[in-house]
mmCIF file of C-alpha atoms in Angstrom:
data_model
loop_
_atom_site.group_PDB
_atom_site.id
_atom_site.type_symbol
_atom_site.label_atom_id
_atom_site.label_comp_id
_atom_site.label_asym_id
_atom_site.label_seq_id
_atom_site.Cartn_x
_atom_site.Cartn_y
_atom_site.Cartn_z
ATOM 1 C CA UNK A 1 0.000 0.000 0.000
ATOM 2 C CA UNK A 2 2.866 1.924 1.116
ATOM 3 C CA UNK A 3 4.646 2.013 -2.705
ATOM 4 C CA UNK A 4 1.154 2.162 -4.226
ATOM 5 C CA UNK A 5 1.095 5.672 -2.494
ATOM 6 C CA UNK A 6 4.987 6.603 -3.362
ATOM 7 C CA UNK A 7 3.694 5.304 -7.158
ATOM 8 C CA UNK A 8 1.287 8.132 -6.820
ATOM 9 C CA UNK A 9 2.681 10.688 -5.399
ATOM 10 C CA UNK A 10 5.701 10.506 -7.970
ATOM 11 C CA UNK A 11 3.496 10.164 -10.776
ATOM 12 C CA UNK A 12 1.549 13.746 -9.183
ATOM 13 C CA UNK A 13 5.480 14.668 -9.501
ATOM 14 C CA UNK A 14 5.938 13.883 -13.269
ATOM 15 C CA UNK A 15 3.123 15.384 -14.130
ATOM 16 C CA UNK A 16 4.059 18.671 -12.685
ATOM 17 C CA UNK A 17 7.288 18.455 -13.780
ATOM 18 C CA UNK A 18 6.214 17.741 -16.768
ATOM 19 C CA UNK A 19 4.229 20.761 -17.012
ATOM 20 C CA UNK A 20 6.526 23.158 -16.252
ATOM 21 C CA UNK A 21 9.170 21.463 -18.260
ATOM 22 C CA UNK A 22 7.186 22.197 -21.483
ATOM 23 C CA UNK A 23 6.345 25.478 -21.305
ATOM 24 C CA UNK A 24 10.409 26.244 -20.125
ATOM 25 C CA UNK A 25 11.273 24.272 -23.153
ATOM 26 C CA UNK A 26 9.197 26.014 -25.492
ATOM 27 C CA UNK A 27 10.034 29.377 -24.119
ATOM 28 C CA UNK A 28 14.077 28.686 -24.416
ATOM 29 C CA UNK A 29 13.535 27.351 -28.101
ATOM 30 C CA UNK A 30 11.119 29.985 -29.206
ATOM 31 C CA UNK A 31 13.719 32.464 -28.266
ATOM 32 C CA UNK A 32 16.578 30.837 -30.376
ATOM 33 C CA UNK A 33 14.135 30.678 -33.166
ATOM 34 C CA UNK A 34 13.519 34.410 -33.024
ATOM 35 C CA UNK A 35 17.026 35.495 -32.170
ATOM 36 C CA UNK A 36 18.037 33.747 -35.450
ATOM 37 C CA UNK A 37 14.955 35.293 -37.352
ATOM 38 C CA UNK A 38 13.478 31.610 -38.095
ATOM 39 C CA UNK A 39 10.036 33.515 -36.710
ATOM 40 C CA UNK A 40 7.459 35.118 -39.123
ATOM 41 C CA UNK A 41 5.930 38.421 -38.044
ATOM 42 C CA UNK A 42 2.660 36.803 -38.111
ATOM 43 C CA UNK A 43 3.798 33.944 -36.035
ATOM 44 C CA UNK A 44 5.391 36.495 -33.407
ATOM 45 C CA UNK A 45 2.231 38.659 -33.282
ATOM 46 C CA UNK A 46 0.339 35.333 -32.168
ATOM 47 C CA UNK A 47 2.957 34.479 -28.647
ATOM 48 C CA UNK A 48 1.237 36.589 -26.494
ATOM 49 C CA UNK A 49 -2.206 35.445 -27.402
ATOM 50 C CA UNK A 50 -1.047 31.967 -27.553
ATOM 51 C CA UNK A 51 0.207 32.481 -23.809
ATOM 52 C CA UNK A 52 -3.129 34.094 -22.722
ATOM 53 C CA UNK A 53 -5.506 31.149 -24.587
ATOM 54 C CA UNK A 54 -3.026 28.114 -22.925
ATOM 55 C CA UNK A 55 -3.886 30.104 -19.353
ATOM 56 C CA UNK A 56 -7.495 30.160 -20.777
ATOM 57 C CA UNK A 57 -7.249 27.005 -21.150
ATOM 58 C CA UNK A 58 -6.004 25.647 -17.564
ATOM 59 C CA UNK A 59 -7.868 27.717 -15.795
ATOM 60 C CA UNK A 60 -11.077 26.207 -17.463
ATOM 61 C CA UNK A 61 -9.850 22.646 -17.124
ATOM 62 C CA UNK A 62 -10.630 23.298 -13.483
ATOM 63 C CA UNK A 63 -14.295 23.863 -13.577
ATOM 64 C CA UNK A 64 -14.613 21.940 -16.516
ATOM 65 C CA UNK A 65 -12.113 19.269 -15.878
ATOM 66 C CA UNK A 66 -11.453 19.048 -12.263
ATOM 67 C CA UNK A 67 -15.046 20.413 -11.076
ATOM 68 C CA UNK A 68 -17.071 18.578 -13.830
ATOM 69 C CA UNK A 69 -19.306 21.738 -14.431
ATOM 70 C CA UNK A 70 -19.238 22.343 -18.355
ATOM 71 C CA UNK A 71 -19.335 26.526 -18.586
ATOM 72 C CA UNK A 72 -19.654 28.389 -21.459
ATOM 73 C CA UNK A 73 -18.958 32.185 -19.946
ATOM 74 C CA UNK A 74 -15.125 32.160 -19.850
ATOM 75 C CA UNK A 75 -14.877 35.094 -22.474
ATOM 76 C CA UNK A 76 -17.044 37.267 -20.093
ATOM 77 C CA UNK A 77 -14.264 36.840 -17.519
ATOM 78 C CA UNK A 78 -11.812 37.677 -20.076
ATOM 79 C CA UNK A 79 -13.046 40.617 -20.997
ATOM 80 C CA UNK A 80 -13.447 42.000 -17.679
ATOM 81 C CA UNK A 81 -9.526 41.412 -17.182
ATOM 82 C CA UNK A 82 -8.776 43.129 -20.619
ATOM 83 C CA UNK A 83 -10.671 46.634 -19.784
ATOM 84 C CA UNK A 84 -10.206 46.132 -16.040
ATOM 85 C CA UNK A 85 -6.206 46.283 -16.967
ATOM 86 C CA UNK A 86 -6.438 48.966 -19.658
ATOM 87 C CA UNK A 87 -8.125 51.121 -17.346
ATOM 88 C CA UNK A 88 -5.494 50.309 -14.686
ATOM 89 C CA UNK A 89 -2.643 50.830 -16.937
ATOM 90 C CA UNK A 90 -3.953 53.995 -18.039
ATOM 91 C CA UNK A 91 -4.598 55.191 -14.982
ATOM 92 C CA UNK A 92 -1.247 54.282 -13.861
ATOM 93 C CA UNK A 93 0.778 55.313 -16.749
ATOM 94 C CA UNK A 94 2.204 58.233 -14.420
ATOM 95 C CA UNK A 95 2.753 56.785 -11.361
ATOM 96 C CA UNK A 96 4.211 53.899 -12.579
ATOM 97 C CA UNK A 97 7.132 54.383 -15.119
ATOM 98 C CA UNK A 98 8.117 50.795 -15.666
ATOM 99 C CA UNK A 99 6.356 48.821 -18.264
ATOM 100 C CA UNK A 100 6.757 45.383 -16.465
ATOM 101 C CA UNK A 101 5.232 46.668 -12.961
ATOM 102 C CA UNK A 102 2.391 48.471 -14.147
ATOM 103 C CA UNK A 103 1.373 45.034 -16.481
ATOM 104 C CA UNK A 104 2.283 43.145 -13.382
ATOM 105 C CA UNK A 105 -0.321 45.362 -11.337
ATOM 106 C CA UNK A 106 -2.675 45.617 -13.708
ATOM 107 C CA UNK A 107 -2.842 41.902 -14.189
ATOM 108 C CA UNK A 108 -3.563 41.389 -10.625
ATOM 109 C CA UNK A 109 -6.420 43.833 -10.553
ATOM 110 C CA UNK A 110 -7.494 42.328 -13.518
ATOM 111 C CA UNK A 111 -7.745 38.963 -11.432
ATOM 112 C CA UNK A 112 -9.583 40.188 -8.096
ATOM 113 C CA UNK A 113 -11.874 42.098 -10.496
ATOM 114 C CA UNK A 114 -12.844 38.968 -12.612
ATOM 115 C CA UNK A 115 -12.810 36.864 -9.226
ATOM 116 C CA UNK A 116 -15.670 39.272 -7.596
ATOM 117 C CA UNK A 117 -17.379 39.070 -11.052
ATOM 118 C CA UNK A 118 -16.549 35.154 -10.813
ATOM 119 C CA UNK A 119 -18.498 35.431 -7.153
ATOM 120 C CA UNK A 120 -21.759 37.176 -8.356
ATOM 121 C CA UNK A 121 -22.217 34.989 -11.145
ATOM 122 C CA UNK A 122 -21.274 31.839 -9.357
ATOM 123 C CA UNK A 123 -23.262 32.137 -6.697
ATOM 124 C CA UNK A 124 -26.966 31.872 -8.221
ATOM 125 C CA UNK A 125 -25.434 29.979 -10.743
ATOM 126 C CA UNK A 126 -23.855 26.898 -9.378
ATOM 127 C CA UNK A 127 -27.285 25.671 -7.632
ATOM 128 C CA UNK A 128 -27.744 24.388 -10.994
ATOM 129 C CA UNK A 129 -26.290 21.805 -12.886
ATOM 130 C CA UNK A 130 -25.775 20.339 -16.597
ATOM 131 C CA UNK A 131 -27.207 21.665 -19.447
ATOM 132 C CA UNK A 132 -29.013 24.274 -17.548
ATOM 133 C CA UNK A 133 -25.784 25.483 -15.740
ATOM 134 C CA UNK A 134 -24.201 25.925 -19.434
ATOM 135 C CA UNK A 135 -27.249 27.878 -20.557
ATOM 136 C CA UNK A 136 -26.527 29.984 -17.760
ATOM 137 C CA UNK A 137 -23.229 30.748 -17.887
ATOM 138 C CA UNK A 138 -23.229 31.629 -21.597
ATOM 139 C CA UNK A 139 -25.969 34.370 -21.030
ATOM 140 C CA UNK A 140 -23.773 35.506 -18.216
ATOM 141 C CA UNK A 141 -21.069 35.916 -20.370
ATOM 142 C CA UNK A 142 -23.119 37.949 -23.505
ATOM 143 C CA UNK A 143 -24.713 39.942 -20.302
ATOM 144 C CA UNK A 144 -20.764 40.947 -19.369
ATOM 145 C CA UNK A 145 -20.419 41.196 -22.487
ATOM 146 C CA UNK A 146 -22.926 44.119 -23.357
ATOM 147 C CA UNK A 147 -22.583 45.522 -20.321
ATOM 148 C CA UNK A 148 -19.077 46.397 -21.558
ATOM 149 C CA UNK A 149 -20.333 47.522 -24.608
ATOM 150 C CA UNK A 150 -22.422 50.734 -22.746
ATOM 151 C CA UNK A 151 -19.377 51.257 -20.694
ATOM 152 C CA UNK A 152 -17.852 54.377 -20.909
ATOM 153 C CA UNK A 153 -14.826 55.291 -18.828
ATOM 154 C CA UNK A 154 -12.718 58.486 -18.884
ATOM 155 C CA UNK A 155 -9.857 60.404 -17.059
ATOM 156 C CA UNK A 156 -8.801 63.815 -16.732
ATOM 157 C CA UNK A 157 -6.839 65.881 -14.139
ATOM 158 C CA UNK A 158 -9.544 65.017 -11.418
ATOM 159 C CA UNK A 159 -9.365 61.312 -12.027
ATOM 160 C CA UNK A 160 -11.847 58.433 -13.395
ATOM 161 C CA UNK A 161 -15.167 59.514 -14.801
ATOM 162 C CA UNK A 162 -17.711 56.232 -15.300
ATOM 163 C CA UNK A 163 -21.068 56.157 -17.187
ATOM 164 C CA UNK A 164 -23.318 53.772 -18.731
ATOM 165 C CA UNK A 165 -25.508 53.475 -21.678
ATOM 166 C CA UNK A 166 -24.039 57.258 -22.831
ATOM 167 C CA UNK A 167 -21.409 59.838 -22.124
ATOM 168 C CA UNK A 168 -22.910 61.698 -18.957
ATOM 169 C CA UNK A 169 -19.683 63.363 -18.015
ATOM 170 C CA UNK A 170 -17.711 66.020 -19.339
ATOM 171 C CA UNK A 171 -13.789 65.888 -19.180
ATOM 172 C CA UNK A 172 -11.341 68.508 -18.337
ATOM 173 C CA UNK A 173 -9.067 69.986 -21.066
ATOM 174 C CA UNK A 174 -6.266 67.220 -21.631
ATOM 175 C CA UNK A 175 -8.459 64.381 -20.513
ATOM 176 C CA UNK A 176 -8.466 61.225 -22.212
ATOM 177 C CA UNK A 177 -11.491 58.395 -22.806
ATOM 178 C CA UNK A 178 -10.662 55.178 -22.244
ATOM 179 C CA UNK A 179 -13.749 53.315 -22.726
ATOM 180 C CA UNK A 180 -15.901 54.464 -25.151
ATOM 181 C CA UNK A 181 -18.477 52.151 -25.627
ATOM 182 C CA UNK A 182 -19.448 49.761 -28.101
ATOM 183 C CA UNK A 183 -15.940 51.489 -29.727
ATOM 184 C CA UNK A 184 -13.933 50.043 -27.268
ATOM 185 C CA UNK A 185 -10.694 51.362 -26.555
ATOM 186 C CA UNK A 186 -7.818 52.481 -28.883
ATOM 187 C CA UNK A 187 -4.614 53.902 -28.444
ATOM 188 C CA UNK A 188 -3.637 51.318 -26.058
ATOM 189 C CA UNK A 189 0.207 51.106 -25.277
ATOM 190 C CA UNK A 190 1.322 47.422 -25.862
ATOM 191 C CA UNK A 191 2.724 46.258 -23.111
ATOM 192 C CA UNK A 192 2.520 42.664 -22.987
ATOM 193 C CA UNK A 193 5.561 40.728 -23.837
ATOM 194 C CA UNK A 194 6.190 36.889 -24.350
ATOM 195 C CA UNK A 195 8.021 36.860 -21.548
ATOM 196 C CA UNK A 196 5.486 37.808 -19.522
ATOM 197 C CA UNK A 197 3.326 35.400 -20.973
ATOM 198 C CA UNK A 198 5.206 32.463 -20.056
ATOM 199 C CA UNK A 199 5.391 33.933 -16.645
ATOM 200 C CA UNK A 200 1.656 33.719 -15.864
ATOM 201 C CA UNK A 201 1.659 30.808 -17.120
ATOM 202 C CA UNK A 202 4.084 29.297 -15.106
ATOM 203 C CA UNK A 203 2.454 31.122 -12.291
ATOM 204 C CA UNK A 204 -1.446 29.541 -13.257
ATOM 205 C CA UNK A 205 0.412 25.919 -13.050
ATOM 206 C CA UNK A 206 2.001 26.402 -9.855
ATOM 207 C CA UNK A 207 -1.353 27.460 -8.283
ATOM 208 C CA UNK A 208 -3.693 25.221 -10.229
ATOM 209 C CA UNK A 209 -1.531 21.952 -9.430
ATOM 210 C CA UNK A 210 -0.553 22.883 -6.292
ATOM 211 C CA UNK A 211 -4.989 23.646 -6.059
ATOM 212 C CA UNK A 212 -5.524 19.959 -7.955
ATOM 213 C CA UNK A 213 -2.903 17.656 -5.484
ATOM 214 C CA UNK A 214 -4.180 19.164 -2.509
ATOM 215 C CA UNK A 215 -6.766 18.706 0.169
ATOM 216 C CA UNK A 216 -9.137 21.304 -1.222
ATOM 217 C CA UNK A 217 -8.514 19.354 -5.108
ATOM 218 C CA UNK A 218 -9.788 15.764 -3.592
ATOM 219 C CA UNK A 219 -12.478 17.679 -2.073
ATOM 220 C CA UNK A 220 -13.460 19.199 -5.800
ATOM 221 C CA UNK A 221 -13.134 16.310 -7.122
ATOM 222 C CA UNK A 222 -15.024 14.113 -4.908
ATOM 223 C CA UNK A 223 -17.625 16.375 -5.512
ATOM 224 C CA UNK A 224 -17.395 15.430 -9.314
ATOM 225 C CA UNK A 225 -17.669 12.306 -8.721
ATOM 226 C CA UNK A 226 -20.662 11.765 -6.337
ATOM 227 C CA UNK A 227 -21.842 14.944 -5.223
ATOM 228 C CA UNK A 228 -24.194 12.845 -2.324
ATOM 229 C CA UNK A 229 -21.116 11.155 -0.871
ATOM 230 C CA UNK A 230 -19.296 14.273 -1.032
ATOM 231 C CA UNK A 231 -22.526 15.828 1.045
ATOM 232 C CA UNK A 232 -22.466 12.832 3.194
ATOM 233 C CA UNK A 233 -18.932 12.643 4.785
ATOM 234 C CA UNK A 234 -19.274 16.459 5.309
ATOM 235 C CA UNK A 235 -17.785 17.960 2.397
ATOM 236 C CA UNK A 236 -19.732 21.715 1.346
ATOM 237 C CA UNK A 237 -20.192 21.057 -1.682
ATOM 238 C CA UNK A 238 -21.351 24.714 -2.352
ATOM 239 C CA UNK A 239 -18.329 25.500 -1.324
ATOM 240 C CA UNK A 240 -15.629 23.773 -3.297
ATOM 241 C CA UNK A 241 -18.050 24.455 -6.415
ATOM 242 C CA UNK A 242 -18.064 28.354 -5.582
ATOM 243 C CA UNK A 243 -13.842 28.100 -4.890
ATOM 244 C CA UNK A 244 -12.975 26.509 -8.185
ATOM 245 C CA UNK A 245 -15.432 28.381 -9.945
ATOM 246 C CA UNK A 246 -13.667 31.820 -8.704
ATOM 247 C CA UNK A 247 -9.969 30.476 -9.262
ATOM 248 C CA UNK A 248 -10.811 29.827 -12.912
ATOM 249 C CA UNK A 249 -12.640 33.464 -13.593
ATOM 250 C CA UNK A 250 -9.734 34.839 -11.454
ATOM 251 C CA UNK A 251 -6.891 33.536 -13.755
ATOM 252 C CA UNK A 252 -9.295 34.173 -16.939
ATOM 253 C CA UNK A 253 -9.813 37.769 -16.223
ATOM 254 C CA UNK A 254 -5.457 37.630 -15.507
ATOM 255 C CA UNK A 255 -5.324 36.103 -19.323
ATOM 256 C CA UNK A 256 -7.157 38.918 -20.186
ATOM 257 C CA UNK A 257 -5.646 41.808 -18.988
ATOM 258 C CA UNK A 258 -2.379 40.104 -20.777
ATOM 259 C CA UNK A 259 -4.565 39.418 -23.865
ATOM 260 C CA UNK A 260 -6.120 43.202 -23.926
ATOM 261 C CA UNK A 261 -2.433 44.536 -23.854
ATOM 262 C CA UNK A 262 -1.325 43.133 -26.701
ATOM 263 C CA UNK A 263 -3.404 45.059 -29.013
ATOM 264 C CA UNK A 264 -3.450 48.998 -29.776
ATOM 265 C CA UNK A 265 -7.465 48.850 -29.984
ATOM 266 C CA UNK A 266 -9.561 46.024 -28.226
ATOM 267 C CA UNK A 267 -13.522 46.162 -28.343
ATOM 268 C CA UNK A 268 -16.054 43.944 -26.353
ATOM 269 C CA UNK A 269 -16.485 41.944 -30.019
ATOM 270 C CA UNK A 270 -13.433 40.131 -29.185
ATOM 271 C CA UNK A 271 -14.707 38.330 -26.422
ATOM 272 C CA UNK A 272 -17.621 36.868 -27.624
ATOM 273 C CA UNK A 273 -19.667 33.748 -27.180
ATOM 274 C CA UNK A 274 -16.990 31.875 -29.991
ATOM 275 C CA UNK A 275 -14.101 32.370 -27.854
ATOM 276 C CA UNK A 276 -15.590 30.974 -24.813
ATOM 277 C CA UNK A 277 -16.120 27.568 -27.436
ATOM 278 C CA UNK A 278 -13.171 28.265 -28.584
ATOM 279 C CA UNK A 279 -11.517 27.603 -25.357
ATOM 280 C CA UNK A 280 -13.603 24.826 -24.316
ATOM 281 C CA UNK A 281 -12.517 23.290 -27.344
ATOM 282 C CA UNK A 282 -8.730 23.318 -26.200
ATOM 283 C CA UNK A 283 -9.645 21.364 -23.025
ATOM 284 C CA UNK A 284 -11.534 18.644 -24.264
ATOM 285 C CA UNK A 285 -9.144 17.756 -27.359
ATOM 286 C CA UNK A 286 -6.101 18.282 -24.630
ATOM 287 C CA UNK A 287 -8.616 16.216 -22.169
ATOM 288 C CA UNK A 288 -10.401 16.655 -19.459
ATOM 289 C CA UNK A 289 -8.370 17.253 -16.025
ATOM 290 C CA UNK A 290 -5.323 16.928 -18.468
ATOM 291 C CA UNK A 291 -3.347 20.244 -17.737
ATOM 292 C CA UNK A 292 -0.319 19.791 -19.648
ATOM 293 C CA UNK A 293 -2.801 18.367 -22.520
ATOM 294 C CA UNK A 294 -4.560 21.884 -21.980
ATOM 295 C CA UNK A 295 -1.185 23.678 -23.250
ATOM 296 C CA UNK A 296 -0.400 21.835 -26.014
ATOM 297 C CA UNK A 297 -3.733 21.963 -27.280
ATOM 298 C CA UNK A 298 -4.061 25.505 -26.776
ATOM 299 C CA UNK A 299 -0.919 26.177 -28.509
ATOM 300 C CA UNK A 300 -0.908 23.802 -31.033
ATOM 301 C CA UNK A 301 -4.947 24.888 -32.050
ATOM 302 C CA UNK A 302 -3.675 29.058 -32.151
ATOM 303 C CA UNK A 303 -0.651 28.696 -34.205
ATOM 304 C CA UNK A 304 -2.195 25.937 -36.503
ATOM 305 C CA UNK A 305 -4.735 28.495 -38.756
ATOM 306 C CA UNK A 306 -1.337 30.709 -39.335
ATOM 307 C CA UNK A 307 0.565 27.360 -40.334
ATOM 308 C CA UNK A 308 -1.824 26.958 -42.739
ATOM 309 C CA UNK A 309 -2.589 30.134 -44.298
ATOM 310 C CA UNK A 310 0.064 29.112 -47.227
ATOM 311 C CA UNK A 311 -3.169 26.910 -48.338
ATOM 312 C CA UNK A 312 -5.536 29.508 -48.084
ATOM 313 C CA UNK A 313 -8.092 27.874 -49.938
ATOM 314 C CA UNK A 314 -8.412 24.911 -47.676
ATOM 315 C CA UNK A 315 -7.390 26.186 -44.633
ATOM 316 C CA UNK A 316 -10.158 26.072 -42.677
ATOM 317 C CA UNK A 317 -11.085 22.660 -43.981
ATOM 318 C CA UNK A 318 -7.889 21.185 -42.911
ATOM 319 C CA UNK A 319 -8.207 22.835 -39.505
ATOM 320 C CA UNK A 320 -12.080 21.256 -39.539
ATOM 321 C CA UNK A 321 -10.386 17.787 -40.360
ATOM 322 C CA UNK A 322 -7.838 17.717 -37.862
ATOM 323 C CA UNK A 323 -10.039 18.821 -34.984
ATOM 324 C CA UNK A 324 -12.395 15.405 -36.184
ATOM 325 C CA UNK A 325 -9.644 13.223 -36.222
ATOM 326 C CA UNK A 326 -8.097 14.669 -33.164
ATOM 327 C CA UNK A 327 -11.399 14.420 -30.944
ATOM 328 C CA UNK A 328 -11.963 10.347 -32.788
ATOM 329 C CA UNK A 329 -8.927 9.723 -31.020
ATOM 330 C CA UNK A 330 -9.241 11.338 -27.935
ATOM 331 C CA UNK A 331 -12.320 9.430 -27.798
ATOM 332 C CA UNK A 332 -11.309 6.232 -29.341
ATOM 333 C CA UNK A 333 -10.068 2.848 -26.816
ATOM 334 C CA UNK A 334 -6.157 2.875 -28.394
ATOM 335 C CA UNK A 335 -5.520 6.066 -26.301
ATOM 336 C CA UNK A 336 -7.425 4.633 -23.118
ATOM 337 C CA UNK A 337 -5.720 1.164 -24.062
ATOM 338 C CA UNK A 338 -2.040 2.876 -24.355
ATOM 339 C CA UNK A 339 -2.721 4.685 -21.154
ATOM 340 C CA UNK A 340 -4.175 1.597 -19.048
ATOM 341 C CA UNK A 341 -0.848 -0.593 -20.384
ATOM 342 C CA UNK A 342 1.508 1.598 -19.161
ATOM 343 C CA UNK A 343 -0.074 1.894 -15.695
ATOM 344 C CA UNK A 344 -0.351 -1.690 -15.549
ATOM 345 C CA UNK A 345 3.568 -2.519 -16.132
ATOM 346 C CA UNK A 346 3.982 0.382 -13.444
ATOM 347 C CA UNK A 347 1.869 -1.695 -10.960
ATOM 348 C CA UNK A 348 4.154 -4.696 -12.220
ATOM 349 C CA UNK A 349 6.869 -3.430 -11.188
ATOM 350 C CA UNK A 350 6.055 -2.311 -7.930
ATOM 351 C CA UNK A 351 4.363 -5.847 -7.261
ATOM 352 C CA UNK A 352 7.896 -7.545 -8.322
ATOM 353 C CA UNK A 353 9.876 -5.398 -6.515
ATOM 354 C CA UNK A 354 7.527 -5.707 -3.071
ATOM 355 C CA UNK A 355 7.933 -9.271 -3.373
ATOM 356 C CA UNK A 356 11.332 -9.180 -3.861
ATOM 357 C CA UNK A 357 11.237 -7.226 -0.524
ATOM 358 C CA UNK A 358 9.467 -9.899 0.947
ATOM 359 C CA UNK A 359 11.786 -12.484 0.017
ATOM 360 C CA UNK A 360 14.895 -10.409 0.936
ATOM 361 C CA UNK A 361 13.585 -9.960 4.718
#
C-alpha cells in the first residue's frame, strides 16, 4: 500500500514536472528561433495570445475538468480582465514608469476584479447543474459582455469619470477616454511581452496543481464524482463548487488583462460567445483534467490556422479535419488502451519489486 502511495505521489510529480518542463522548453527554443529570425511576423504577433488562450485554457480545465461543471462564460471573464487592466494601466501610466510593474499590477487587478465578477455569477449559478448550468453561464457571459459595450470610462486631471448606456460626463481639457463604448478602446500602449506570458503561465500551473494535489482538489473532485457522498462525509459542496469556480474566472480575467495589452485597440467583439467555445474546445481535445494536454492543445490549435494560411483555400477545412480526427482519437479505446498498459507494467513493477522485498527480509 505503502509504494502504491509513493507510485502516486511521484506520478503527481511527473506530471508537474512535466508541465513546467514544457512550457520552459518552449520558451528557451522559441527564443533561439527568433534570435536567429526563423520567426514570421505573423507567427510572433500570435505568442502573447497563444500564452493568454493556454492560461485560458487551464484555468477552465478546473471547472470543466477538475469540477465537472461544463461553462460556457469564460470570455465574459476575459473581458473584464482586458478593460479592467487597460483602465489600470492607463490610470497608472504616471505613477508607474516601468512597463513590467504596471502590467504586473494591472494583471492582478485584472484577477480580483474577474474573481468578484466570478463570485456574483457563481453564486446563483452553481445551484444548478448540466445543461441548464451551461445555458446559464453563456448568457452571463453575452450579459458581461454588453454591459461592456455601454461602458464608458474616462480620465482627466480630477481622475476616473464612469457612465453607462451614454457619455454623462464632461472631461477637463487634456483628458483622455478610455472606454468608449461599443468602440472600445484604442490607443492602447502594448505592453505585454512573451516573456510575460510564459510567466503567468508558469504562475497559473504552480497554483492550479498545487490547487488539484491538494486537500481542497480531492475535495473538488469528490464532488465530481458523487456529489451525495461528497454531502455525506461532510464535504460543502457549495463551497468547493463556488472556490474553483472563482480560481478559474480569477486567472481568466489575468489572461485577459495580458490578452487586452497586446493590441493597440480592443472592443467587447473580441470576447464573444466563440471564444468561450473556442476555449472549451482546447480542453476537451487536450482532455479533461489533463493540464499539460490543456497547453499543447491551446498552442498547437492558435498557431495551426497561421501554419496553414500558405493553403488559403483549404485552410479552414484542414483545420475542420484535424479537430475530427483529433477528438476520434481522444475518444477512441487505443488512447485509453495505451494509457491503461503503461499503468499496468507500473503496478508490475512495484508488485515484483515488493515481493522481492518480501523475500529479501
Amino acid at each position: 500500500m505503502n509504494k502504491l502511495k509513493s507510485y502516486a505521489a511521484s506520478k503527481r510529480g511527473r506530471d508537474s514536472l512535466l508541465s513546467y518542463g514544457i512550457v520552459i522548453i518552449a520558451y528557451i527554443a522559441m527564443q533561439a528561433v527568433i534570435a536567429g529570425g526563423g520567426l514570421s511576423s505573423s507567427l510572433k504577433g500570435q505568442l502573447v495570445p497563444i500564452c493568454a488562450y493556454i492560461v485560458m485554457a487551464v484555468s477552465l480545465n478546473l471547472t470543466v475538468g477538475i469540477l465537472g461543471e461544463l461553462s460556457l462564460g469564460h470570455a465574459g471573464f476575459m473581458s473584464v480582465g482586458a478593460f479592467t487592466g487597460i483602465v489600470v494601466t492607463t490610470a497608472l501610466a504616471d505613477a508607474i514608469p516601468s512597463a513590467p510593474v504596471r502590467l504586473a499590477v494591472a494583471i492582478a487587478a485584472g484577477g480580483v476584479i474577474a474573481a468578484i465578477a466570478g463570485v456574483i455569477v457563481g453564486v446563483p449559478v452553481l445551484r444548478l447543474k448540466g445543461d441548464y448550468l451551461a445555458i446559464v453561464t453563456l448568457a452571463f457571459g453575452e450579459i458581461i459582455k454588453n454591459v461592456v459595450n455601454v461602458l464608458y470610462i474616462g480620465r482627466d486631471a480630477s481622475g476616473l469619470h464612469f457612465s453607462l448606456l451614454s457619455q454623462r460626463f464632461e472631461l477637463a481639457e487634456g483628458g483622455k477616454m478610455i472606454i468608449n463604448g461599443p468602440m472600445g478602446v484604442s490607443g492602447v500602449q502594448k505592453i505585454s511581452t512573451f516573456t510575460s506570458g510564459v510567466v503567468l503561465i508558469l504562475v497559473t500551473l504552480f497554483v492550479m496543481l498545487n490547487l488539484i494535489n491538494s486537500r481542497t482538489g480531492r475535495a473538488i473532485m469528490s464532488v465530481r464524482d458523487n456529489k451525495i457522498a461528497a454531502d455525506s462525509i461532510g464535504i460543502s459542496t457549495t463551497r468547493y463548487k463556488l472556490l474553483a469556480f472563482v480560481v478559474s474566472a480569477a486567472f481568466a480575467g489575468m489572461a485577459g488583462t495580458l490578452y487586452g495589452m497586446n493590441f493597440s485597440t480592443v472592443t467587447a467583439a473580441k470576447f464573444d460567445f466563440n471564444t468561450s467555445i473556442l476555449v472549451l474546445v482546447f480542453v476537451v481535445l487536450g482532455g479533461l483534467g489533463n493540464i499539460w494536454g490543456s497547453i499543447i492543445a491551446a498552442a498547437l490549435l492558435t498557431v495551426l490556422p497561421e501554419l496553414l494560411r500558405a493553403v488559403s483555400d483549404y485552410r479552414m477545412l484542414i483545420y475542420a479535419i484535424l479537430l475530427i480526427a483529433l477528438m476520434l482519437f481522444n475518444n477512441s479505446g487505443l488512447k485509453r488502451r495505451i494509457i491503461e498498459k503503461r499503468g499496468l507494467r507500473q503496478m508490475e513493477k512495484l508488485e515484483k519489486a515488493d515481493m522481492a522485498g518480501k523475500g529479501g527480509a
